[in-house]
């Protein structure tokens, strides 16, 4: 057996050590320092936006976006069921009510069902959308760009504008994904809605160990979010606080890592895209599983690759598939369990979930590190095919 092939590990081939040493030498290790500002500027430049606030995590970026949206206890926030739970937990931090809207074949929020929910389950009056069942106001929606894909933002933005709903883009998996055609050609995931949240956790396309960033469609809004992330201190000299703040600021050590990672981001994206093409080619015309394509009209960062298992032929549980691949040196993972089926969410409302449960039992994520070699990709594919052929019920 060859080397263990991990699912998705960080890549520090650049100036990471140099910049972190520099931050330590200067003594700027905490929530102030030049690397934080530099990272914010580099991200803003990359995303073609004018202001970005670096923070502690993608989760805190999402939480601050909800706070800034004015989401209050009891308000409704429309959310996806098939994603990482961190996209939805901040709704609970605000004691708001999540309602789960189904995904489409991109795994992102289905705009057709979103529109239907707004038209049929809600009333719209005086610029406010209210959920008929309990009279709560629908304040915001969280749209996740799953695995580096792009949600159908043209349709989602039209619906949100019509009904006065704030759009929070969870672009934690989609740094570098942008539209190449249509109304938003040239626009990056996270810069289309009212807010965009990014994550630099260990398995994301760039990492600062833990970290995140948030942007918004108005520069002053980002300034206010930055202010909230540093305990909302109003006066430079005195400890005066007119609002509830948070300890959500990124540290300079993390930002030093981030500045180095931003230098490599274009190369990471290039490799992820090239490796995706290799996988897609090796699985071409394969009956037992297919590589799920990304949306057309975009350039995706292709952060994670999805293999859709043919459930007509392979009925083995995910647990078995993952364990047997692991035994052969290949780390894979199942797509997330549905959030609405997790204990804290069992009593929440769902709206016409069909695609989400369908994909939840079919998608296997396969190794996608930027360091993966051609030979390793070939090994992954041949091991998966070997296993699938053993598990195939259709063979005779
Ligand atoms: C990673 C991730 C988050 C959370 O980011 P953290 O930096 O880990 O807090 C939120 N939403 C999605 C979809 C993610 O993949």
Tab-separated table of C-alpha atoms and ligand atoms in Angstrom:
chain	number	residue	atom	x	y	z
A	1	UNK	CA	0.000	0.000	0.000
A	2	UNK	CA	1.285	3.453	-0.903
A	3	UNK	CA	1.088	6.650	1.053
A	4	UNK	CA	-2.157	7.560	2.833
A	5	UNK	CA	-4.108	9.990	0.666
A	6	UNK	CA	-5.909	12.550	2.861
A	7	UNK	CA	-9.169	14.268	2.000
A	8	UNK	CA	-8.029	17.889	2.064
A	9	UNK	CA	-5.001	19.181	3.941
A	10	UNK	CA	-3.414	22.629	4.176
A	11	UNK	CA	-0.603	23.657	1.883
A	12	UNK	CA	2.211	25.875	3.202
A	13	UNK	CA	4.575	26.136	0.264
A	14	UNK	CA	4.920	29.911	0.401
A	15	UNK	CA	5.894	32.680	2.825
A	16	UNK	CA	3.922	31.349	5.816
A	17	UNK	CA	6.885	30.803	8.154
A	18	UNK	CA	8.560	34.045	7.145
A	19	UNK	CA	5.519	36.196	7.866
A	20	UNK	CA	4.578	34.412	11.109
A	21	UNK	CA	8.177	34.811	12.370
A	22	UNK	CA	8.004	38.463	11.420
A	23	UNK	CA	4.760	38.961	13.366
A	24	UNK	CA	6.312	37.302	16.428
A	25	UNK	CA	9.563	39.282	16.100
A	26	UNK	CA	7.550	42.481	16.041
A	27	UNK	CA	5.552	41.395	19.077
A	28	UNK	CA	2.257	41.945	17.284
A	29	UNK	CA	0.542	38.634	17.925
A	30	UNK	CA	-2.956	39.555	19.015
A	31	UNK	CA	-5.916	41.420	17.508
A	32	UNK	CA	-3.908	44.395	16.258
A	33	UNK	CA	-1.116	44.534	13.693
A	34	UNK	CA	-0.166	45.256	10.133
A	35	UNK	CA	-0.838	41.751	8.778
A	36	UNK	CA	-4.514	42.033	9.657
A	37	UNK	CA	-4.864	45.220	7.633
A	38	UNK	CA	-2.748	43.747	4.846
A	39	UNK	CA	-4.921	40.617	4.660
A	40	UNK	CA	-8.064	42.748	4.536
A	41	UNK	CA	-6.595	44.824	1.708
A	42	UNK	CA	-5.423	41.791	-0.258
A	43	UNK	CA	-8.822	40.142	0.051
A	44	UNK	CA	-10.631	43.300	-0.995
A	45	UNK	CA	-8.372	43.607	-4.034
A	46	UNK	CA	-8.838	39.952	-4.968
A	47	UNK	CA	-12.636	40.124	-4.584
A	48	UNK	CA	-12.918	43.522	-6.338
A	49	UNK	CA	-14.695	44.935	-3.326
A	50	UNK	CA	-13.730	47.958	-1.258
A	51	UNK	CA	-13.784	46.739	2.321
A	52	UNK	CA	-13.262	43.422	4.105
A	53	UNK	CA	-13.124	42.764	7.867
A	54	UNK	CA	-10.987	39.865	9.077
A	55	UNK	CA	-12.446	37.894	11.960
A	56	UNK	CA	-12.040	34.790	14.036
A	57	UNK	CA	-13.909	32.244	11.939
A	58	UNK	CA	-16.449	31.769	9.200
A	59	UNK	CA	-19.009	31.163	11.921
A	60	UNK	CA	-18.305	34.543	13.533
A	61	UNK	CA	-18.449	36.181	10.086
A	62	UNK	CA	-21.931	34.728	9.631
A	63	UNK	CA	-23.001	35.687	13.138
A	64	UNK	CA	-21.863	39.294	12.667
A	65	UNK	CA	-23.743	39.417	9.340
A	66	UNK	CA	-26.950	38.340	11.055
A	67	UNK	CA	-26.440	40.874	13.861
A	68	UNK	CA	-25.793	43.615	11.308
A	69	UNK	CA	-28.908	42.521	9.360
A	70	UNK	CA	-30.966	43.282	12.448
A	71	UNK	CA	-32.043	39.672	12.955
A	72	UNK	CA	-33.752	39.553	16.342
A	73	UNK	CA	-35.263	36.831	18.523
A	74	UNK	CA	-38.269	35.295	16.772
A	75	UNK	CA	-37.409	36.530	13.279
A	76	UNK	CA	-37.358	34.014	10.445
A	77	UNK	CA	-34.130	33.303	8.544
A	78	UNK	CA	-34.318	31.036	5.493
A	79	UNK	CA	-31.490	28.495	5.473
A	80	UNK	CA	-30.234	25.411	3.641
A	81	UNK	CA	-30.633	21.880	5.039
A	82	UNK	CA	-27.685	20.278	3.208
A	83	UNK	CA	-24.538	22.035	4.357
A	84	UNK	CA	-22.204	22.381	7.324
A	85	UNK	CA	-24.168	23.177	10.471
A	86	UNK	CA	-22.083	26.335	11.093
A	87	UNK	CA	-24.115	28.048	8.359
A	88	UNK	CA	-27.242	27.733	10.487
A	89	UNK	CA	-26.114	27.764	14.128
A	90	UNK	CA	-25.653	31.577	14.178
A	91	UNK	CA	-29.398	31.901	13.482
A	92	UNK	CA	-29.909	30.147	16.826
A	93	UNK	CA	-27.336	32.427	18.504
A	94	UNK	CA	-29.749	35.252	17.661
A	95	UNK	CA	-32.711	33.204	18.967
A	96	UNK	CA	-34.211	33.505	15.503
A	97	UNK	CA	-36.202	30.823	13.691
A	98	UNK	CA	-34.526	28.949	10.828
A	99	UNK	CA	-36.769	27.618	8.052
A	100	UNK	CA	-35.118	25.068	5.780
A	101	UNK	CA	-35.540	25.560	2.005
A	102	UNK	CA	-34.574	22.718	-0.333
A	103	UNK	CA	-31.515	22.768	-2.604
A	104	UNK	CA	-31.361	22.316	-6.362
A	105	UNK	CA	-28.913	20.135	-8.318
A	106	UNK	CA	-26.072	22.544	-7.465
A	107	UNK	CA	-26.652	21.582	-3.760
A	108	UNK	CA	-27.312	25.317	-3.193
A	109	UNK	CA	-30.645	26.931	-2.291
A	110	UNK	CA	-33.354	26.259	-4.880
A	111	UNK	CA	-34.699	29.643	-6.054
A	112	UNK	CA	-37.909	28.057	-7.369
A	113	UNK	CA	-38.840	26.715	-3.940
A	114	UNK	CA	-37.610	29.911	-2.284
A	115	UNK	CA	-39.996	31.955	-4.430
A	116	UNK	CA	-42.815	29.521	-3.842
A	117	UNK	CA	-42.274	29.700	-0.082
A	118	UNK	CA	-42.388	33.507	-0.152
A	119	UNK	CA	-45.503	33.572	-2.338
A	120	UNK	CA	-47.505	30.816	-0.697
A	121	UNK	CA	-46.438	30.627	2.937
A	122	UNK	CA	-45.939	34.348	3.567
A	123	UNK	CA	-47.739	37.697	3.379
A	124	UNK	CA	-46.040	40.742	1.942
A	125	UNK	CA	-47.162	44.176	3.127
A	126	UNK	CA	-45.447	47.530	3.847
A	127	UNK	CA	-42.154	46.146	2.542
A	128	UNK	CA	-42.213	43.313	5.077
A	129	UNK	CA	-42.485	39.611	4.458
A	130	UNK	CA	-44.176	37.718	7.281
A	131	UNK	CA	-44.526	33.974	7.752
A	132	UNK	CA	-48.260	33.240	7.829
A	133	UNK	CA	-47.996	30.400	10.355
A	134	UNK	CA	-46.813	32.640	13.198
A	135	UNK	CA	-46.612	36.217	11.927
A	136	UNK	CA	-42.816	36.349	12.277
A	137	UNK	CA	-40.906	38.592	9.886
A	138	UNK	CA	-38.641	36.932	7.321
A	139	UNK	CA	-35.564	39.112	7.747
A	140	UNK	CA	-32.766	37.311	5.971
A	141	UNK	CA	-31.638	34.266	4.072
A	142	UNK	CA	-28.335	32.414	4.234
A	143	UNK	CA	-27.279	31.068	0.856
A	144	UNK	CA	-24.307	28.686	0.884
A	145	UNK	CA	-22.096	28.297	-2.182
A	146	UNK	CA	-21.623	24.596	-1.544
A	147	UNK	CA	-18.219	23.000	-2.271
A	148	UNK	CA	-17.158	26.096	-4.251
A	149	UNK	CA	-20.149	26.070	-6.567
A	150	UNK	CA	-22.188	29.256	-7.071
A	151	UNK	CA	-25.841	29.387	-6.071
A	152	UNK	CA	-28.251	30.795	-8.664
A	153	UNK	CA	-27.660	34.346	-7.450
A	154	UNK	CA	-29.568	36.099	-10.237
A	155	UNK	CA	-32.830	34.441	-9.208
A	156	UNK	CA	-32.130	34.578	-5.477
A	157	UNK	CA	-31.287	38.308	-5.560
A	158	UNK	CA	-34.461	39.069	-7.558
A	159	UNK	CA	-36.615	37.308	-4.959
A	160	UNK	CA	-34.778	38.893	-2.026
A	161	UNK	CA	-35.139	42.392	-3.513
A	162	UNK	CA	-38.811	41.882	-4.211
A	163	UNK	CA	-39.532	40.851	-0.620
A	164	UNK	CA	-37.031	42.983	1.278
A	165	UNK	CA	-34.991	40.038	2.564
A	166	UNK	CA	-31.291	40.532	3.419
A	167	UNK	CA	-29.004	38.099	1.611
A	168	UNK	CA	-26.080	36.626	3.541
A	169	UNK	CA	-23.777	34.684	1.261
A	170	UNK	CA	-21.937	31.889	3.011
A	171	UNK	CA	-18.902	31.875	0.712
A	172	UNK	CA	-16.795	29.969	3.235
A	173	UNK	CA	-16.184	27.231	0.662
A	174	UNK	CA	-16.145	29.456	-2.388
A	175	UNK	CA	-13.296	31.963	-2.095
A	176	UNK	CA	-12.327	32.676	-5.708
A	177	UNK	CA	-15.509	31.410	-7.347
A	178	UNK	CA	-16.950	34.006	-9.722
A	179	UNK	CA	-19.493	34.473	-12.471
A	180	UNK	CA	-18.079	34.511	-16.008
A	181	UNK	CA	-21.334	35.331	-17.782
A	182	UNK	CA	-24.751	36.807	-17.157
A	183	UNK	CA	-25.760	39.797	-15.086
A	184	UNK	CA	-23.059	39.210	-12.492
A	185	UNK	CA	-20.162	38.440	-14.870
A	186	UNK	CA	-16.912	39.172	-13.008
A	187	UNK	CA	-18.611	39.154	-9.588
A	188	UNK	CA	-17.195	36.896	-6.889
A	189	UNK	CA	-19.148	34.668	-4.525
A	190	UNK	CA	-19.631	36.709	-1.360
A	191	UNK	CA	-19.814	40.084	-3.126
A	192	UNK	CA	-23.283	39.840	-4.667
A	193	UNK	CA	-25.624	39.788	-1.659
A	194	UNK	CA	-25.778	42.186	1.280
A	195	UNK	CA	-23.074	40.246	3.155
A	196	UNK	CA	-20.419	37.681	2.289
A	197	UNK	CA	-18.763	35.386	4.828
A	198	UNK	CA	-15.449	33.582	4.282
A	199	UNK	CA	-13.600	30.940	6.317
A	200	UNK	CA	-9.920	30.111	6.677
A	201	UNK	CA	-10.333	26.944	8.669
A	202	UNK	CA	-7.882	24.091	8.160
A	203	UNK	CA	-9.546	22.405	5.191
A	204	UNK	CA	-10.709	25.503	3.325
A	205	UNK	CA	-8.957	26.626	0.140
A	206	UNK	CA	-6.702	28.932	2.160
A	207	UNK	CA	-6.192	28.615	5.877
A	208	UNK	CA	-5.056	30.704	8.823
A	209	UNK	CA	-5.505	27.771	11.207
A	210	UNK	CA	-8.820	29.257	12.206
A	211	UNK	CA	-10.128	32.502	10.832
A	212	UNK	CA	-12.631	34.205	8.618
A	213	UNK	CA	-13.634	37.411	6.933
A	214	UNK	CA	-16.751	39.321	6.110
A	215	UNK	CA	-17.635	41.791	3.424
A	216	UNK	CA	-20.789	43.759	2.696
A	217	UNK	CA	-22.292	45.778	-0.124
A	218	UNK	CA	-21.585	49.045	1.716
A	219	UNK	CA	-18.150	49.976	3.008
A	220	UNK	CA	-19.588	51.641	6.164
A	221	UNK	CA	-21.363	48.389	6.987
A	222	UNK	CA	-18.054	46.521	6.967
A	223	UNK	CA	-16.586	49.234	9.222
A	224	UNK	CA	-19.420	48.703	11.670
A	225	UNK	CA	-18.951	44.924	11.596
A	226	UNK	CA	-15.231	45.420	12.336
A	227	UNK	CA	-16.244	47.675	15.243
A	228	UNK	CA	-18.629	45.014	16.583
A	229	UNK	CA	-15.891	42.365	16.264
A	230	UNK	CA	-13.602	44.340	18.610
A	231	UNK	CA	-16.008	44.742	21.554
A	232	UNK	CA	-17.651	47.870	20.084
A	233	UNK	CA	-15.316	50.318	21.781
A	234	UNK	CA	-16.498	53.788	20.827
A	235	UNK	CA	-13.760	56.064	22.159
A	236	UNK	CA	-10.023	55.724	21.416
A	237	UNK	CA	-9.032	56.670	24.957
A	238	UNK	CA	-11.881	55.670	27.249
A	239	UNK	CA	-13.694	52.375	27.596
A	240	UNK	CA	-17.011	53.512	26.247
A	241	UNK	CA	-19.316	50.984	24.597
A	242	UNK	CA	-22.674	51.994	23.138
A	243	UNK	CA	-23.473	48.577	21.672
A	244	UNK	CA	-22.948	44.913	22.540
A	245	UNK	CA	-19.691	43.876	20.911
A	246	UNK	CA	-17.923	40.580	20.390
A	247	UNK	CA	-14.397	39.213	20.689
A	248	UNK	CA	-14.443	38.084	17.064
A	249	UNK	CA	-11.354	39.791	15.638
A	250	UNK	CA	-8.653	37.840	13.803
A	251	UNK	CA	-5.165	37.837	15.346
A	252	UNK	CA	-2.068	39.180	13.610
A	253	UNK	CA	-0.415	35.724	13.700
A	254	UNK	CA	-3.365	34.228	11.873
A	255	UNK	CA	-3.339	37.131	9.430
A	256	UNK	CA	0.390	36.591	8.751
A	257	UNK	CA	-0.495	33.071	7.629
A	258	UNK	CA	-3.398	34.492	5.643
A	259	UNK	CA	-1.293	37.036	3.736
A	260	UNK	CA	1.055	34.218	2.651
A	261	UNK	CA	-1.895	32.022	1.672
A	262	UNK	CA	-3.501	34.816	-0.374
A	263	UNK	CA	-0.301	34.995	-2.446
A	264	UNK	CA	-0.805	31.325	-3.323
A	265	UNK	CA	-4.575	31.370	-3.786
A	266	UNK	CA	-4.524	31.677	-7.612
A	267	UNK	CA	-2.190	28.674	-7.808
A	268	UNK	CA	-4.343	26.666	-5.374
A	269	UNK	CA	-7.411	27.370	-7.520
A	270	UNK	CA	-5.553	26.400	-10.684
A	271	UNK	CA	-4.559	23.054	-9.153
A	272	UNK	CA	-8.022	22.337	-7.759
A	273	UNK	CA	-9.505	22.993	-11.200
A	274	UNK	CA	-6.943	20.839	-13.018
A	275	UNK	CA	-7.375	17.956	-10.550
A	276	UNK	CA	-11.140	18.150	-10.865
A	277	UNK	CA	-10.776	17.702	-14.632
A	278	UNK	CA	-8.561	14.659	-14.092
A	279	UNK	CA	-11.111	13.022	-11.806
A	280	UNK	CA	-13.958	13.856	-14.166
A	281	UNK	CA	-12.092	12.247	-17.050
A	282	UNK	CA	-11.253	9.084	-15.094
A	283	UNK	CA	-14.904	8.657	-14.073
A	284	UNK	CA	-16.245	9.405	-17.554
A	285	UNK	CA	-18.941	6.933	-18.643
A	286	UNK	CA	-18.633	5.044	-15.370
A	287	UNK	CA	-21.931	3.449	-14.407
A	288	UNK	CA	-21.545	3.193	-10.648
A	289	UNK	CA	-20.620	6.768	-9.862
A	290	UNK	CA	-20.242	10.156	-11.487
A	291	UNK	CA	-18.362	13.332	-10.693
A	292	UNK	CA	-20.902	16.112	-10.157
A	293	UNK	CA	-20.163	19.111	-12.404
A	294	UNK	CA	-20.191	22.727	-11.232
A	295	UNK	CA	-22.665	25.281	-12.559
A	296	UNK	CA	-22.138	26.672	-16.052
A	297	UNK	CA	-21.377	30.345	-16.519
A	298	UNK	CA	-19.037	30.460	-13.541
A	299	UNK	CA	-15.392	29.878	-12.748
A	300	UNK	CA	-15.438	27.732	-9.612
A	301	UNK	CA	-12.567	27.344	-7.155
A	302	UNK	CA	-13.494	23.623	-7.227
A	303	UNK	CA	-12.710	23.318	-3.545
A	304	UNK	CA	-14.315	19.895	-2.976
A	305	UNK	CA	-15.163	17.126	-5.426
A	306	UNK	CA	-18.422	15.198	-5.243
A	307	UNK	CA	-18.837	11.645	-6.439
A	308	UNK	CA	-22.498	10.750	-6.863
A	309	UNK	CA	-23.033	7.082	-6.086
A	310	UNK	CA	-25.439	5.135	-8.265
A	311	UNK	CA	-27.865	3.946	-5.571
A	312	UNK	CA	-29.727	1.674	-7.990
A	313	UNK	CA	-26.626	-0.468	-8.013
A	314	UNK	CA	-24.782	0.306	-4.784
A	315	UNK	CA	-26.835	0.153	-1.622
A	316	UNK	CA	-24.017	-0.210	0.913
A	317	UNK	CA	-24.067	2.349	3.703
A	318	UNK	CA	-21.739	5.345	3.465
A	319	UNK	CA	-20.089	4.188	6.662
A	320	UNK	CA	-19.032	0.962	4.986
A	321	UNK	CA	-17.797	2.681	1.838
A	322	UNK	CA	-15.746	5.208	3.805
A	323	UNK	CA	-14.270	2.598	6.155
A	324	UNK	CA	-13.241	0.266	3.367
A	325	UNK	CA	-11.586	3.077	1.397
A	326	UNK	CA	-9.852	4.234	4.577
A	327	UNK	CA	-8.499	0.692	5.037
A	328	UNK	CA	-6.993	1.046	1.586
A	329	UNK	CA	-5.303	4.359	2.379
A	330	UNK	CA	-7.894	6.743	0.979
A	331	UNK	CA	-9.711	9.289	3.086
A	332	UNK	CA	-13.181	10.217	1.886
A	333	UNK	CA	-16.232	11.595	3.643
A	334	UNK	CA	-19.977	11.569	3.313
A	335	UNK	CA	-21.725	14.813	2.497
A	336	UNK	CA	-23.293	16.300	5.648
A	337	UNK	CA	-26.299	14.895	7.433
A	338	UNK	CA	-29.337	17.137	6.980
A	339	UNK	CA	-29.252	19.961	9.524
A	340	UNK	CA	-33.005	19.749	10.095
A	341	UNK	CA	-32.439	16.168	11.298
A	342	UNK	CA	-29.899	17.193	13.944
A	343	UNK	CA	-31.204	17.229	17.510
A	344	UNK	CA	-31.330	21.007	18.086
A	345	UNK	CA	-33.290	21.471	14.832
A	346	UNK	CA	-35.815	18.642	14.962
A	347	UNK	CA	-38.734	20.977	15.695
A	348	UNK	CA	-37.915	23.538	13.011
A	349	UNK	CA	-39.927	24.025	9.838
A	350	UNK	CA	-38.791	22.518	6.548
A	351	UNK	CA	-40.131	23.437	3.139
A	352	UNK	CA	-40.459	20.748	0.463
A	353	UNK	CA	-37.170	18.955	1.065
A	354	UNK	CA	-36.659	16.522	-1.803
A	355	UNK	CA	-33.276	17.084	-3.405
A	356	UNK	CA	-31.454	17.568	-0.094
A	357	UNK	CA	-32.330	14.088	1.272
A	358	UNK	CA	-31.716	12.613	-2.192
A	359	UNK	CA	-28.171	13.961	-2.368
A	360	UNK	CA	-27.500	13.400	1.348
A	361	UNK	CA	-27.362	9.656	0.770
A	362	UNK	CA	-25.507	9.732	-2.526
A	363	UNK	CA	-22.590	12.165	-2.324
A	364	UNK	CA	-19.115	11.039	-1.338
A	365	UNK	CA	-16.357	13.668	-1.181
A	366	UNK	CA	-13.031	12.426	-2.505
A	367	UNK	CA	-9.455	13.662	-1.936
A	368	UNK	CA	-8.967	17.238	-3.131
A	369	UNK	CA	-5.789	18.595	-1.520
A	370	UNK	CA	-3.782	20.980	-3.677
A	371	UNK	CA	-0.723	18.720	-3.254
A	372	UNK	CA	-2.360	15.581	-4.638
A	373	UNK	CA	-0.365	14.043	-7.514
A	374	UNK	CA	-1.655	12.557	-10.779
A	375	UNK	CA	-0.581	9.150	-9.585
A	376	UNK	CA	-2.542	9.557	-6.337
A	377	UNK	CA	-5.635	10.626	-8.260
A	378	UNK	CA	-5.326	7.480	-10.357
A	379	UNK	CA	-4.977	5.393	-7.178
A	380	UNK	CA	-8.069	7.001	-5.640
A	381	UNK	CA	-10.131	6.317	-8.738
A	382	UNK	CA	-8.974	2.736	-9.156
A	383	UNK	CA	-9.564	1.926	-5.462
A	384	UNK	CA	-13.054	3.421	-5.609
A	385	UNK	CA	-13.869	1.502	-8.772
A	386	UNK	CA	-12.530	-1.731	-7.300
A	387	UNK	CA	-14.689	-1.285	-4.184
A	388	UNK	CA	-17.780	-0.239	-6.126
A	389	UNK	CA	-17.493	-3.268	-8.366
A	390	UNK	CA	-17.387	-5.487	-5.291
A	391	UNK	CA	-20.440	-3.764	-3.848
A	392	UNK	CA	-22.413	-3.687	-7.105
A	393	UNK	CA	-25.794	-5.411	-6.745
A	394	UNK	CA	-26.439	-5.205	-10.446
A	395	UNK	CA	-23.633	-7.502	-11.432
A	396	UNK	CA	-24.524	-11.001	-12.475
B	1	LIG	C1	-16.418	25.951	7.115
B	1	LIG	C2	-17.804	26.404	6.998
B	1	LIG	C3	-18.356	27.337	7.893
B	1	LIG	C4	-17.680	27.797	9.148
B	1	LIG	O1	-16.436	28.319	9.051
B	1	LIG	P1	-15.484	28.254	10.338
B	1	LIG	O2	-14.336	29.103	9.949
B	1	LIG	O3	-15.129	26.813	10.534
B	1	LIG	O4	-16.233	28.798	11.505
B	1	LIG	C5	-19.635	27.789	7.671
B	1	LIG	N1	-20.356	27.345	6.625
B	1	LIG	C6	-19.879	26.426	5.773
B	1	LIG	C7	-20.730	26.008	4.636
B	1	LIG	C8	-18.588	25.907	5.938
B	1	LIG	O5	-18.148	24.980	5.093
